[in-house]
mmCIF file of C-alpha atoms and ligand atoms in Angstrom:
data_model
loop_
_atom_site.group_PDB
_atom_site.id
_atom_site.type_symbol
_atom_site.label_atom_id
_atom_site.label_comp_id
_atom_site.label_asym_id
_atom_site.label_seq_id
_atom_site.Cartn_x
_atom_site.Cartn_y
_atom_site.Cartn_z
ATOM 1 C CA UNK A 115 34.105 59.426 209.704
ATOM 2 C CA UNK A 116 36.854 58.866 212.191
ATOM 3 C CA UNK A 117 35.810 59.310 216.048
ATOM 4 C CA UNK A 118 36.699 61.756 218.482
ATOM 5 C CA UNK A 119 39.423 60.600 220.714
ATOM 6 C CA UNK A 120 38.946 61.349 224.161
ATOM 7 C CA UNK A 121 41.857 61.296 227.039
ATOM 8 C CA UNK A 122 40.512 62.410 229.892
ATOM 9 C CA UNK A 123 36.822 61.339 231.796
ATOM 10 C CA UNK A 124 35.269 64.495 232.207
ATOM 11 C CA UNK A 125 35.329 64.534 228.241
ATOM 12 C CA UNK A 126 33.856 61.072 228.249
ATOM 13 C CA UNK A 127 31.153 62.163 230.554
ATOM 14 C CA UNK A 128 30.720 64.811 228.272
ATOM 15 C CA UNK A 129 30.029 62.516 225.501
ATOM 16 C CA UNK A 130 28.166 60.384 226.775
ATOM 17 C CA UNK A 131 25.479 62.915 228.919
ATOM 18 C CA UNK A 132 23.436 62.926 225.877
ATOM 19 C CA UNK A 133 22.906 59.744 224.723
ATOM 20 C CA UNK A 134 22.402 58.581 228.091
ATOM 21 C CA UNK A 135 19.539 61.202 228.350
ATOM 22 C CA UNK A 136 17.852 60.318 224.998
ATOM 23 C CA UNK A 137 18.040 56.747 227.039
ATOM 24 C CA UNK A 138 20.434 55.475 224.133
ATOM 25 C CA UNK A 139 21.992 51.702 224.627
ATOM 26 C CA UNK A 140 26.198 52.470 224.755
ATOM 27 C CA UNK A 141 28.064 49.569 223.718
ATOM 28 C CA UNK A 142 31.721 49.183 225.036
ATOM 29 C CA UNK A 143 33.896 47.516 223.565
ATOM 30 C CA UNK A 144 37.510 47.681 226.020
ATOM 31 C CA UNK A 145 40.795 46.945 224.554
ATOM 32 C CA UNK A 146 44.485 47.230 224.930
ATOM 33 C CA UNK A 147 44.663 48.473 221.239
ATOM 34 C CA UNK A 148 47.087 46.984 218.555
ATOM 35 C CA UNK A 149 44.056 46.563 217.038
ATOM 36 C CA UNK A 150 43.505 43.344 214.825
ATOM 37 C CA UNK A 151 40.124 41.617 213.003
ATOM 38 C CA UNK A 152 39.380 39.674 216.368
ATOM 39 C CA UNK A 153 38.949 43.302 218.287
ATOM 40 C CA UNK A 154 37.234 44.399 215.213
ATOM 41 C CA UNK A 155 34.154 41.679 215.643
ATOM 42 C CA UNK A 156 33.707 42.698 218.654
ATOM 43 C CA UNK A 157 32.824 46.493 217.433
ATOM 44 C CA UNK A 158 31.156 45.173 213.960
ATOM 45 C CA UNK A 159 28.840 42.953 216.974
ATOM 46 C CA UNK A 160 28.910 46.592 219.407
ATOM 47 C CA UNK A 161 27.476 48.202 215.980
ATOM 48 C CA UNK A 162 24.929 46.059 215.160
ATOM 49 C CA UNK A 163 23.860 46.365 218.994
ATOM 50 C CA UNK A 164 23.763 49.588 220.596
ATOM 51 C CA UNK A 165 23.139 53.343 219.441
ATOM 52 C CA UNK A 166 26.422 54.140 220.337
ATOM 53 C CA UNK A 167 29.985 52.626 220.678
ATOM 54 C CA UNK A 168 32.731 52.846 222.630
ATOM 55 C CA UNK A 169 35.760 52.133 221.977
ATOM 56 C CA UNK A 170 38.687 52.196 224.975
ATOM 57 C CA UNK A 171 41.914 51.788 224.337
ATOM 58 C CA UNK A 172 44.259 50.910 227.603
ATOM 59 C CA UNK A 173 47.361 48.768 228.042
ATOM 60 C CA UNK A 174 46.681 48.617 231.727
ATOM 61 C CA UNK A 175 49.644 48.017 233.908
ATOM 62 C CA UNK A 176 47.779 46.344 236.440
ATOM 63 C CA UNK A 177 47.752 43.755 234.723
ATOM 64 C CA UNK A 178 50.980 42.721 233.337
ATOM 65 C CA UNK A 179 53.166 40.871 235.704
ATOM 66 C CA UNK A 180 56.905 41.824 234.579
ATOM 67 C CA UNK A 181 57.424 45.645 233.588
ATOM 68 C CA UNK A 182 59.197 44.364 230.679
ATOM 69 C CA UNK A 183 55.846 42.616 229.215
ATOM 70 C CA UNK A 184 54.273 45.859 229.428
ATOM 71 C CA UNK A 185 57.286 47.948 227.909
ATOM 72 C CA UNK A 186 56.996 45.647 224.454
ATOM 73 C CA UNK A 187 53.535 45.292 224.452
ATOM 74 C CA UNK A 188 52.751 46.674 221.134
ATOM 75 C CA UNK A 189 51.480 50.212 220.899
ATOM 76 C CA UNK A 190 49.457 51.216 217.233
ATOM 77 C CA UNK A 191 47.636 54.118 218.170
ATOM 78 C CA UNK A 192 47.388 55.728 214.860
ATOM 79 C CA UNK A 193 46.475 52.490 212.979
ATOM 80 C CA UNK A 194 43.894 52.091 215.229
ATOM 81 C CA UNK A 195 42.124 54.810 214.857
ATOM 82 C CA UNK A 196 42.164 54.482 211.276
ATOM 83 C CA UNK A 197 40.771 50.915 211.771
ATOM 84 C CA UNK A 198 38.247 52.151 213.689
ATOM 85 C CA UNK A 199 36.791 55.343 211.278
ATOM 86 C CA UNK A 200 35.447 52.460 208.871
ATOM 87 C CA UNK A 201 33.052 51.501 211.855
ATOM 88 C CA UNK A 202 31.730 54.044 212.569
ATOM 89 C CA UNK A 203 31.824 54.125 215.848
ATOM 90 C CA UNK A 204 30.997 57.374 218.304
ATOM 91 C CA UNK A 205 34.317 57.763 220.809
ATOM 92 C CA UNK A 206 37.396 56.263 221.446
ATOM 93 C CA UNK A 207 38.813 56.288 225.178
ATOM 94 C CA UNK A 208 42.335 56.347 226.065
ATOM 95 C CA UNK A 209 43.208 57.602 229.182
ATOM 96 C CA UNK A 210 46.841 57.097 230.683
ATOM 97 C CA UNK A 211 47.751 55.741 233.463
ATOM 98 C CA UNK A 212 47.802 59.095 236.033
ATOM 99 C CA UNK A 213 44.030 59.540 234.748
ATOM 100 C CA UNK A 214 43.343 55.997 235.001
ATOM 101 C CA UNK A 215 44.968 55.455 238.416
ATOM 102 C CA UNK A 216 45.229 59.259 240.055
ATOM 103 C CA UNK A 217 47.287 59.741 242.983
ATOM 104 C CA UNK A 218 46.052 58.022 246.294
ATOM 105 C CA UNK A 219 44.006 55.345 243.790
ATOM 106 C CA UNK A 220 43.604 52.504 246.731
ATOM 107 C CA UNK A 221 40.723 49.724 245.511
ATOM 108 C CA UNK A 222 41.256 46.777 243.807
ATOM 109 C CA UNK A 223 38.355 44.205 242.618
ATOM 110 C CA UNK A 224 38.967 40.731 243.120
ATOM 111 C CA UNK A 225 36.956 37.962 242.493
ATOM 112 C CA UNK A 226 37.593 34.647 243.955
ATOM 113 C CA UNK A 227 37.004 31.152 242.216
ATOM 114 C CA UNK A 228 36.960 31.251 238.601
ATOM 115 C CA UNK A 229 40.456 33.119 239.224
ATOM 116 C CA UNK A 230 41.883 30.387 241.330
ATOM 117 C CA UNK A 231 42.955 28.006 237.819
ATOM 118 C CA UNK A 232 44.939 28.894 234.923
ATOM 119 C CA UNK A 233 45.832 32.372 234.416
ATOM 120 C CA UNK A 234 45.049 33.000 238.134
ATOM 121 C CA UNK A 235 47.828 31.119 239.301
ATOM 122 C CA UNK A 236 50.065 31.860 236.193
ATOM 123 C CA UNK A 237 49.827 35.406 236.252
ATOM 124 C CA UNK A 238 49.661 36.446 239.295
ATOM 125 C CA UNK A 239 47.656 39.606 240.452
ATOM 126 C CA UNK A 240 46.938 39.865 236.302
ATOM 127 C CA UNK A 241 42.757 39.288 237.080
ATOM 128 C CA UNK A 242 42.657 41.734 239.829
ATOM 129 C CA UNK A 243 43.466 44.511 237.528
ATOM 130 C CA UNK A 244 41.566 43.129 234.583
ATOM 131 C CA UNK A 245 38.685 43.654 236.970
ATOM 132 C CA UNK A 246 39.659 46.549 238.705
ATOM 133 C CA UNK A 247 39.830 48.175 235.235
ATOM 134 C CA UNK A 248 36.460 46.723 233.694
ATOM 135 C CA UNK A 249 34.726 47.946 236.592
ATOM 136 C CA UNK A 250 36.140 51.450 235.955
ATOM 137 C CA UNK A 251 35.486 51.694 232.629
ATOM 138 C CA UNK A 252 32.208 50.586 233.389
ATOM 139 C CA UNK A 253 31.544 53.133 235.305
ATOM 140 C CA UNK A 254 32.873 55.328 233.337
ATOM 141 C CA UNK A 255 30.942 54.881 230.212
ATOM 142 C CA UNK A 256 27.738 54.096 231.572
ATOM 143 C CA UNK A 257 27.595 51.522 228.921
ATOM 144 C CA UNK A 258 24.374 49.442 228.703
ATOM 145 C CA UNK A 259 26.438 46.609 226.525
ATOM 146 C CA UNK A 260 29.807 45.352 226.942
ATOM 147 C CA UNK A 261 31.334 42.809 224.066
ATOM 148 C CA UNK A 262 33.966 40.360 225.036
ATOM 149 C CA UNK A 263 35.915 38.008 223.132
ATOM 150 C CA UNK A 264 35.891 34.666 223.973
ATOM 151 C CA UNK A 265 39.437 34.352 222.938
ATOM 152 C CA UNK A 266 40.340 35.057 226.785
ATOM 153 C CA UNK A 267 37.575 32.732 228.095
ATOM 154 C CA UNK A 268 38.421 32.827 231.704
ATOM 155 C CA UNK A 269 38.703 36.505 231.766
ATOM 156 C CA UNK A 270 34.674 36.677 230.039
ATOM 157 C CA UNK A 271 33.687 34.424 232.408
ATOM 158 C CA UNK A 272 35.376 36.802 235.514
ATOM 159 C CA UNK A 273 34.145 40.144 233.919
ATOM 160 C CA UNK A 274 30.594 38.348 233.969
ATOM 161 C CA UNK A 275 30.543 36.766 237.594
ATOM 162 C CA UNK A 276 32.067 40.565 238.363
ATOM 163 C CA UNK A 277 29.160 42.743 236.314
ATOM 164 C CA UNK A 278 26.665 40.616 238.284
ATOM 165 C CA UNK A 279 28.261 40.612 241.519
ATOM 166 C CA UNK A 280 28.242 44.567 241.804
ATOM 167 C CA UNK A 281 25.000 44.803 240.374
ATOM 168 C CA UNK A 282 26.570 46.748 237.132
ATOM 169 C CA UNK A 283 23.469 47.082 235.049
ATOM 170 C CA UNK A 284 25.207 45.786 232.096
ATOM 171 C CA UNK A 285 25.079 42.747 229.210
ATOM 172 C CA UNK A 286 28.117 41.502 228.887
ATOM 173 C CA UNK A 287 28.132 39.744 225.493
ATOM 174 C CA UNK A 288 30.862 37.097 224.826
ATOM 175 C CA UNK A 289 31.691 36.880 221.149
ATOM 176 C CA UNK A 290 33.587 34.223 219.053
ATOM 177 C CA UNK A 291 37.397 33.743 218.617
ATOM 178 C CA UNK A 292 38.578 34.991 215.367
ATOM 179 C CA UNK A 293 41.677 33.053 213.657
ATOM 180 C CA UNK A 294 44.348 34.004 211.087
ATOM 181 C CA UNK A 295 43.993 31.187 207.715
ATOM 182 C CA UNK A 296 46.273 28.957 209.401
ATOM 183 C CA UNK A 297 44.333 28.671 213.096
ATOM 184 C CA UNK A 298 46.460 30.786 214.822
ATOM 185 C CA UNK A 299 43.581 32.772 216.990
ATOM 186 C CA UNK A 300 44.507 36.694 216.411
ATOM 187 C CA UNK A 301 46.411 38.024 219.515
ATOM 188 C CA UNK A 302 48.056 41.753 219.256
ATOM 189 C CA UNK A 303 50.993 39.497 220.611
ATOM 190 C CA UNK A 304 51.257 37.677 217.991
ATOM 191 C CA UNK A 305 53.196 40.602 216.637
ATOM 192 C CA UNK A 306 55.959 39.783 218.904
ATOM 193 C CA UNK A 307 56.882 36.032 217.143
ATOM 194 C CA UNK A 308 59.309 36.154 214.642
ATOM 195 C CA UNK A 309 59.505 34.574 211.507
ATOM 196 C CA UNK A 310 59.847 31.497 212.224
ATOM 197 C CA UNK A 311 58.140 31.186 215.647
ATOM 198 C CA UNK A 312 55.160 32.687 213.680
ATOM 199 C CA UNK A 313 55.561 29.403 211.405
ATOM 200 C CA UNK A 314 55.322 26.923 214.460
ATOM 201 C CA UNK A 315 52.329 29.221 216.335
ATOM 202 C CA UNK A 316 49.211 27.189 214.477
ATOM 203 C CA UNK A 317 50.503 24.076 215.889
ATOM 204 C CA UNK A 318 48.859 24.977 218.743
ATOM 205 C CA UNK A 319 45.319 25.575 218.021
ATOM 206 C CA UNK A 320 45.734 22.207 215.673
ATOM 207 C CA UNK A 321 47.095 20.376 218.412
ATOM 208 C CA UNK A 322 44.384 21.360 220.459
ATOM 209 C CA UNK A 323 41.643 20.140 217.977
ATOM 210 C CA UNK A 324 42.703 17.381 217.843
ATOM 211 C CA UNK A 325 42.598 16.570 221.698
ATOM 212 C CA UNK A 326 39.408 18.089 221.673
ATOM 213 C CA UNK A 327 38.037 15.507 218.944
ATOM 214 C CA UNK A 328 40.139 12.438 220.559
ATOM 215 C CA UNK A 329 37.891 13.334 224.007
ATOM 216 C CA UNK A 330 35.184 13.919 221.915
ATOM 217 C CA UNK A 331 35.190 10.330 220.635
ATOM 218 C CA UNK A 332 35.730 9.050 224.116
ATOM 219 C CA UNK A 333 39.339 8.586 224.233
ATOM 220 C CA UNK A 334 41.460 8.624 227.764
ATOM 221 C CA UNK A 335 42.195 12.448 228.071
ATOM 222 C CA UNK A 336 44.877 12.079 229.683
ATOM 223 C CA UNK A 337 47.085 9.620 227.281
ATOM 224 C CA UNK A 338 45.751 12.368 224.259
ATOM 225 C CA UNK A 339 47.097 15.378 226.857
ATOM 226 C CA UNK A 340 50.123 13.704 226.808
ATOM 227 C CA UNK A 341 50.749 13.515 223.062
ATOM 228 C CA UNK A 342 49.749 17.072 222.500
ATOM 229 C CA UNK A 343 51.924 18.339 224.878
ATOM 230 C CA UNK A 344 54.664 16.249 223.220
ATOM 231 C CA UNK A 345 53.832 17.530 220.152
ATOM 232 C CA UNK A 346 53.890 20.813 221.254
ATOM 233 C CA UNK A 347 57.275 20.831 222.684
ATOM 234 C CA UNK A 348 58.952 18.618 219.912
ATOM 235 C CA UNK A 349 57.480 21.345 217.405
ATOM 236 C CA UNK A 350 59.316 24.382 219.729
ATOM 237 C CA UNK A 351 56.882 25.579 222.188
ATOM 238 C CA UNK A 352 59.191 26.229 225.298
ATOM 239 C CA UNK A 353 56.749 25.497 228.122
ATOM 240 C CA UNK A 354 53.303 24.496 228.856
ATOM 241 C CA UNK A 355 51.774 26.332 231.047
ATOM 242 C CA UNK A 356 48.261 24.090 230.863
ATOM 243 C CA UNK A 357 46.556 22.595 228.503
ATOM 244 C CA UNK A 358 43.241 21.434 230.269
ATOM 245 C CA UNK A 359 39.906 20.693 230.081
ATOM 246 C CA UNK A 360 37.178 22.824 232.305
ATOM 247 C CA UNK A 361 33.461 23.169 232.071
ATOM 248 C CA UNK A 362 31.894 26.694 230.706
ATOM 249 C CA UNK A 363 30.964 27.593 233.052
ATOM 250 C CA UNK A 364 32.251 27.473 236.235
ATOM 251 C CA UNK A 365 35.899 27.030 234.960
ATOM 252 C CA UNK A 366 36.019 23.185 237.107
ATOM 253 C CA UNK A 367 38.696 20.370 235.731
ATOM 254 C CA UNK A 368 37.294 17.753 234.003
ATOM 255 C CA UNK A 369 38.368 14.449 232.220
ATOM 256 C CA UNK A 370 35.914 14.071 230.005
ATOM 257 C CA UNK A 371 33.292 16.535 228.659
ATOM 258 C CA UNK A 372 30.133 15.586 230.966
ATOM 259 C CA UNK A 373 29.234 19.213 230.842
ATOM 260 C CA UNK A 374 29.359 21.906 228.079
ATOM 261 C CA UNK A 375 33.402 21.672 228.244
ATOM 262 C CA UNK A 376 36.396 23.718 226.650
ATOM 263 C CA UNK A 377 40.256 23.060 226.627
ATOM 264 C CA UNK A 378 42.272 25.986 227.367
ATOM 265 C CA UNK A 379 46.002 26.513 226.818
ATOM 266 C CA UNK A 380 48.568 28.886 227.302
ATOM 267 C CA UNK A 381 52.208 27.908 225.967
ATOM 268 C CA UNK A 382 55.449 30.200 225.461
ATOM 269 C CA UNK A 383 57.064 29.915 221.993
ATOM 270 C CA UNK A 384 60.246 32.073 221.456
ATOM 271 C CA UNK A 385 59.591 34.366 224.546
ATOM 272 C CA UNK A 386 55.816 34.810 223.542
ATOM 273 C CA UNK A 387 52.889 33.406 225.787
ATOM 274 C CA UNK A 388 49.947 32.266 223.621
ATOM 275 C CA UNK A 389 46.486 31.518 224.828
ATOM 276 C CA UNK A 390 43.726 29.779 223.455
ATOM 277 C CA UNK A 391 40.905 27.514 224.099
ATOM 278 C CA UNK A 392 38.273 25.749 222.229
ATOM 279 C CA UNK A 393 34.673 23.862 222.697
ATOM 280 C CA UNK A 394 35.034 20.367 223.088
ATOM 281 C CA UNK A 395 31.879 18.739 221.303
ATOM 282 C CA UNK A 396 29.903 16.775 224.103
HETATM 283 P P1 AMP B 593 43.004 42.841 224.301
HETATM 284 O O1 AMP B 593 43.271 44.079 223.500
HETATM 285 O O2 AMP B 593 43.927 41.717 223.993
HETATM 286 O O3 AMP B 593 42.876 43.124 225.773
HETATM 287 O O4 AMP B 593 41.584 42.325 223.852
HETATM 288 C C1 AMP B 593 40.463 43.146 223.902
HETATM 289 C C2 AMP B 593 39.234 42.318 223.626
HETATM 290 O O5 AMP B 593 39.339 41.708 222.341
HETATM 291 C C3 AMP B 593 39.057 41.197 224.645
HETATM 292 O O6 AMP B 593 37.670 41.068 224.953
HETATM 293 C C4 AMP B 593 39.552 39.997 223.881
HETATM 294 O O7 AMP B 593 38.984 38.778 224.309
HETATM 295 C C5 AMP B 593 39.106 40.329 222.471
HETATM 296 N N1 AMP B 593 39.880 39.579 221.495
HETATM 297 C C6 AMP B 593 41.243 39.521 221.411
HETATM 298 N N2 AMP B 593 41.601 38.684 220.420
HETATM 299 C C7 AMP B 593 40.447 38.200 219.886
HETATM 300 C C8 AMP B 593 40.157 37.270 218.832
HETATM 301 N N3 AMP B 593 41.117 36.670 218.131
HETATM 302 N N4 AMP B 593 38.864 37.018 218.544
HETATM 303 C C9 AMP B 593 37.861 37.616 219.252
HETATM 304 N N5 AMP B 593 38.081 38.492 220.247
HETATM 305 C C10 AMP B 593 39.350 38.778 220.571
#
């Protein structure tokens, strides 16, 4: 049965007064839609979860740096609502922007630390309104659950330190990346590589397992960071942006995995910035 789609937070509230007076759990589950099997786990892990589910659907210009990343990020409403009516799930949320951000809208939520490294730096201004935003739609759909995909590691591990900082009675659940056959972890960007550049894309993730094993077996991280950057440029990735290793979970460099450890990347290929990161096996 497909879901009601609601566009506006009074009709949200609306929804949600009920089940919040029966004392139902409400999983959310937020998203920028272009909706793919990664997104999908995290509502088939929502389901299995809460009473009810939320879906939200937002491309949220906070937090896209150029206006042109957020013009061609891909937009599948339809599709995605389809996707969603074999789940089952109870409402799906997509505001726009003026009901998101009305007039006079003044706070931001920033949280220091874990956003100083990688995507911090890199995308300037792109955490504050991820948080901003999940602390809004917190609010906003009194959800008891929140699921979280561990594809965009640093960003769990900000929603998480942010949930618990502002004393948002809420379990945010991180859930495992989902890949396409060929390793390339699913990304509603990866609709943007052509052809071709779709071709090269899995030489990431395989590049990065096999750094991850080399420091596994004790090998000099940075000689095998070396290589795999190599690698990754001789095979057509444009830039690095990093390709690191950092513990779980404070997000702190390391050169060998002395602590639960992961290595994160982010690498342009054809115009396209791919992210990724995988546990490193202590
Ligand atoms: P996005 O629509 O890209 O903002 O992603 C919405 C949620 O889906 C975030 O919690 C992501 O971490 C999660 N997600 C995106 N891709 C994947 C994937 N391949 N596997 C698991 N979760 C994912």
């Amino acid at each position: 049965m497909s879901a009601p789609i609601l566009r506006n937070l009074a009709d949200l509230r609306a929804a949600t007064r009920p089940w919040r007076r029966a004392g139902e759990t409400i999983g959310v589950v937020p998203t920028m839609g272009a909706l793919h099997d990664g997104h999908l786990s995290l509502v088939a892990a929502a389901k299995k979860t809460c009473e009810r589910v939320i879906v939200t659907i937002f491309v949220n210009p906070r937090q896209f740096g150029s206006p042109e990343d957020l013009a061609s990020y891909p937009r599948t409403e339809t599709s995605d609502a389809a996707k969603l009516a074999r789940f089952g799930v109870d409402a799906i949320y997509v505001p726009d922007g003026a009901e998101m951000y009305p007039e006079g809208f003044s706070t931001t939520v920033s949280v220091v630390g874990l956003t100083d490294v990688m995507d911090g730096i890199h995308r300037p201004g792109h955490f504050e309104g991820v948080a901003t935003v999940v602390a809004k739609l917190f609010a906003q759909t009194s959800a008891t659950d929140a699921f979280f995909g561990e594809k965009d590691f640093q960003q769990l591990q900000v929603v998480r330190r942010m949930a618990r900082d502002l004393d948002i009675p809420i379990t945010v659940h991180g859930c495992p990346t989902i890949r396409e056959i060929d390793g390339l972890a699913m990304s509603s960007r990866n609709l943007l590589l052509s052809d071709r550049a779709r071709t090269i894309a899995p030489v990431l993730p395989e590049q990065m397992q096999i750094l991850a094993d080399a420091v596994a077996e004790g090998r000099d991280f940075a000689a095998a960071q070396t290589v795999a950057i190599r690698t990754l440029e001789q095979a057509g990735f444009t830039g690095i942006d990093y390709l690191e290793m950092r513990a779980n979970g404070d997000l702190s460099l390391l050169t060998a995995p002395t602590r639960p450890a992961r290595l994160f990347a982010a690498a342009w290929l054809a115009g396209v910035r791919l992210i990724d990161n995988i546990a490193v096996e202590g």
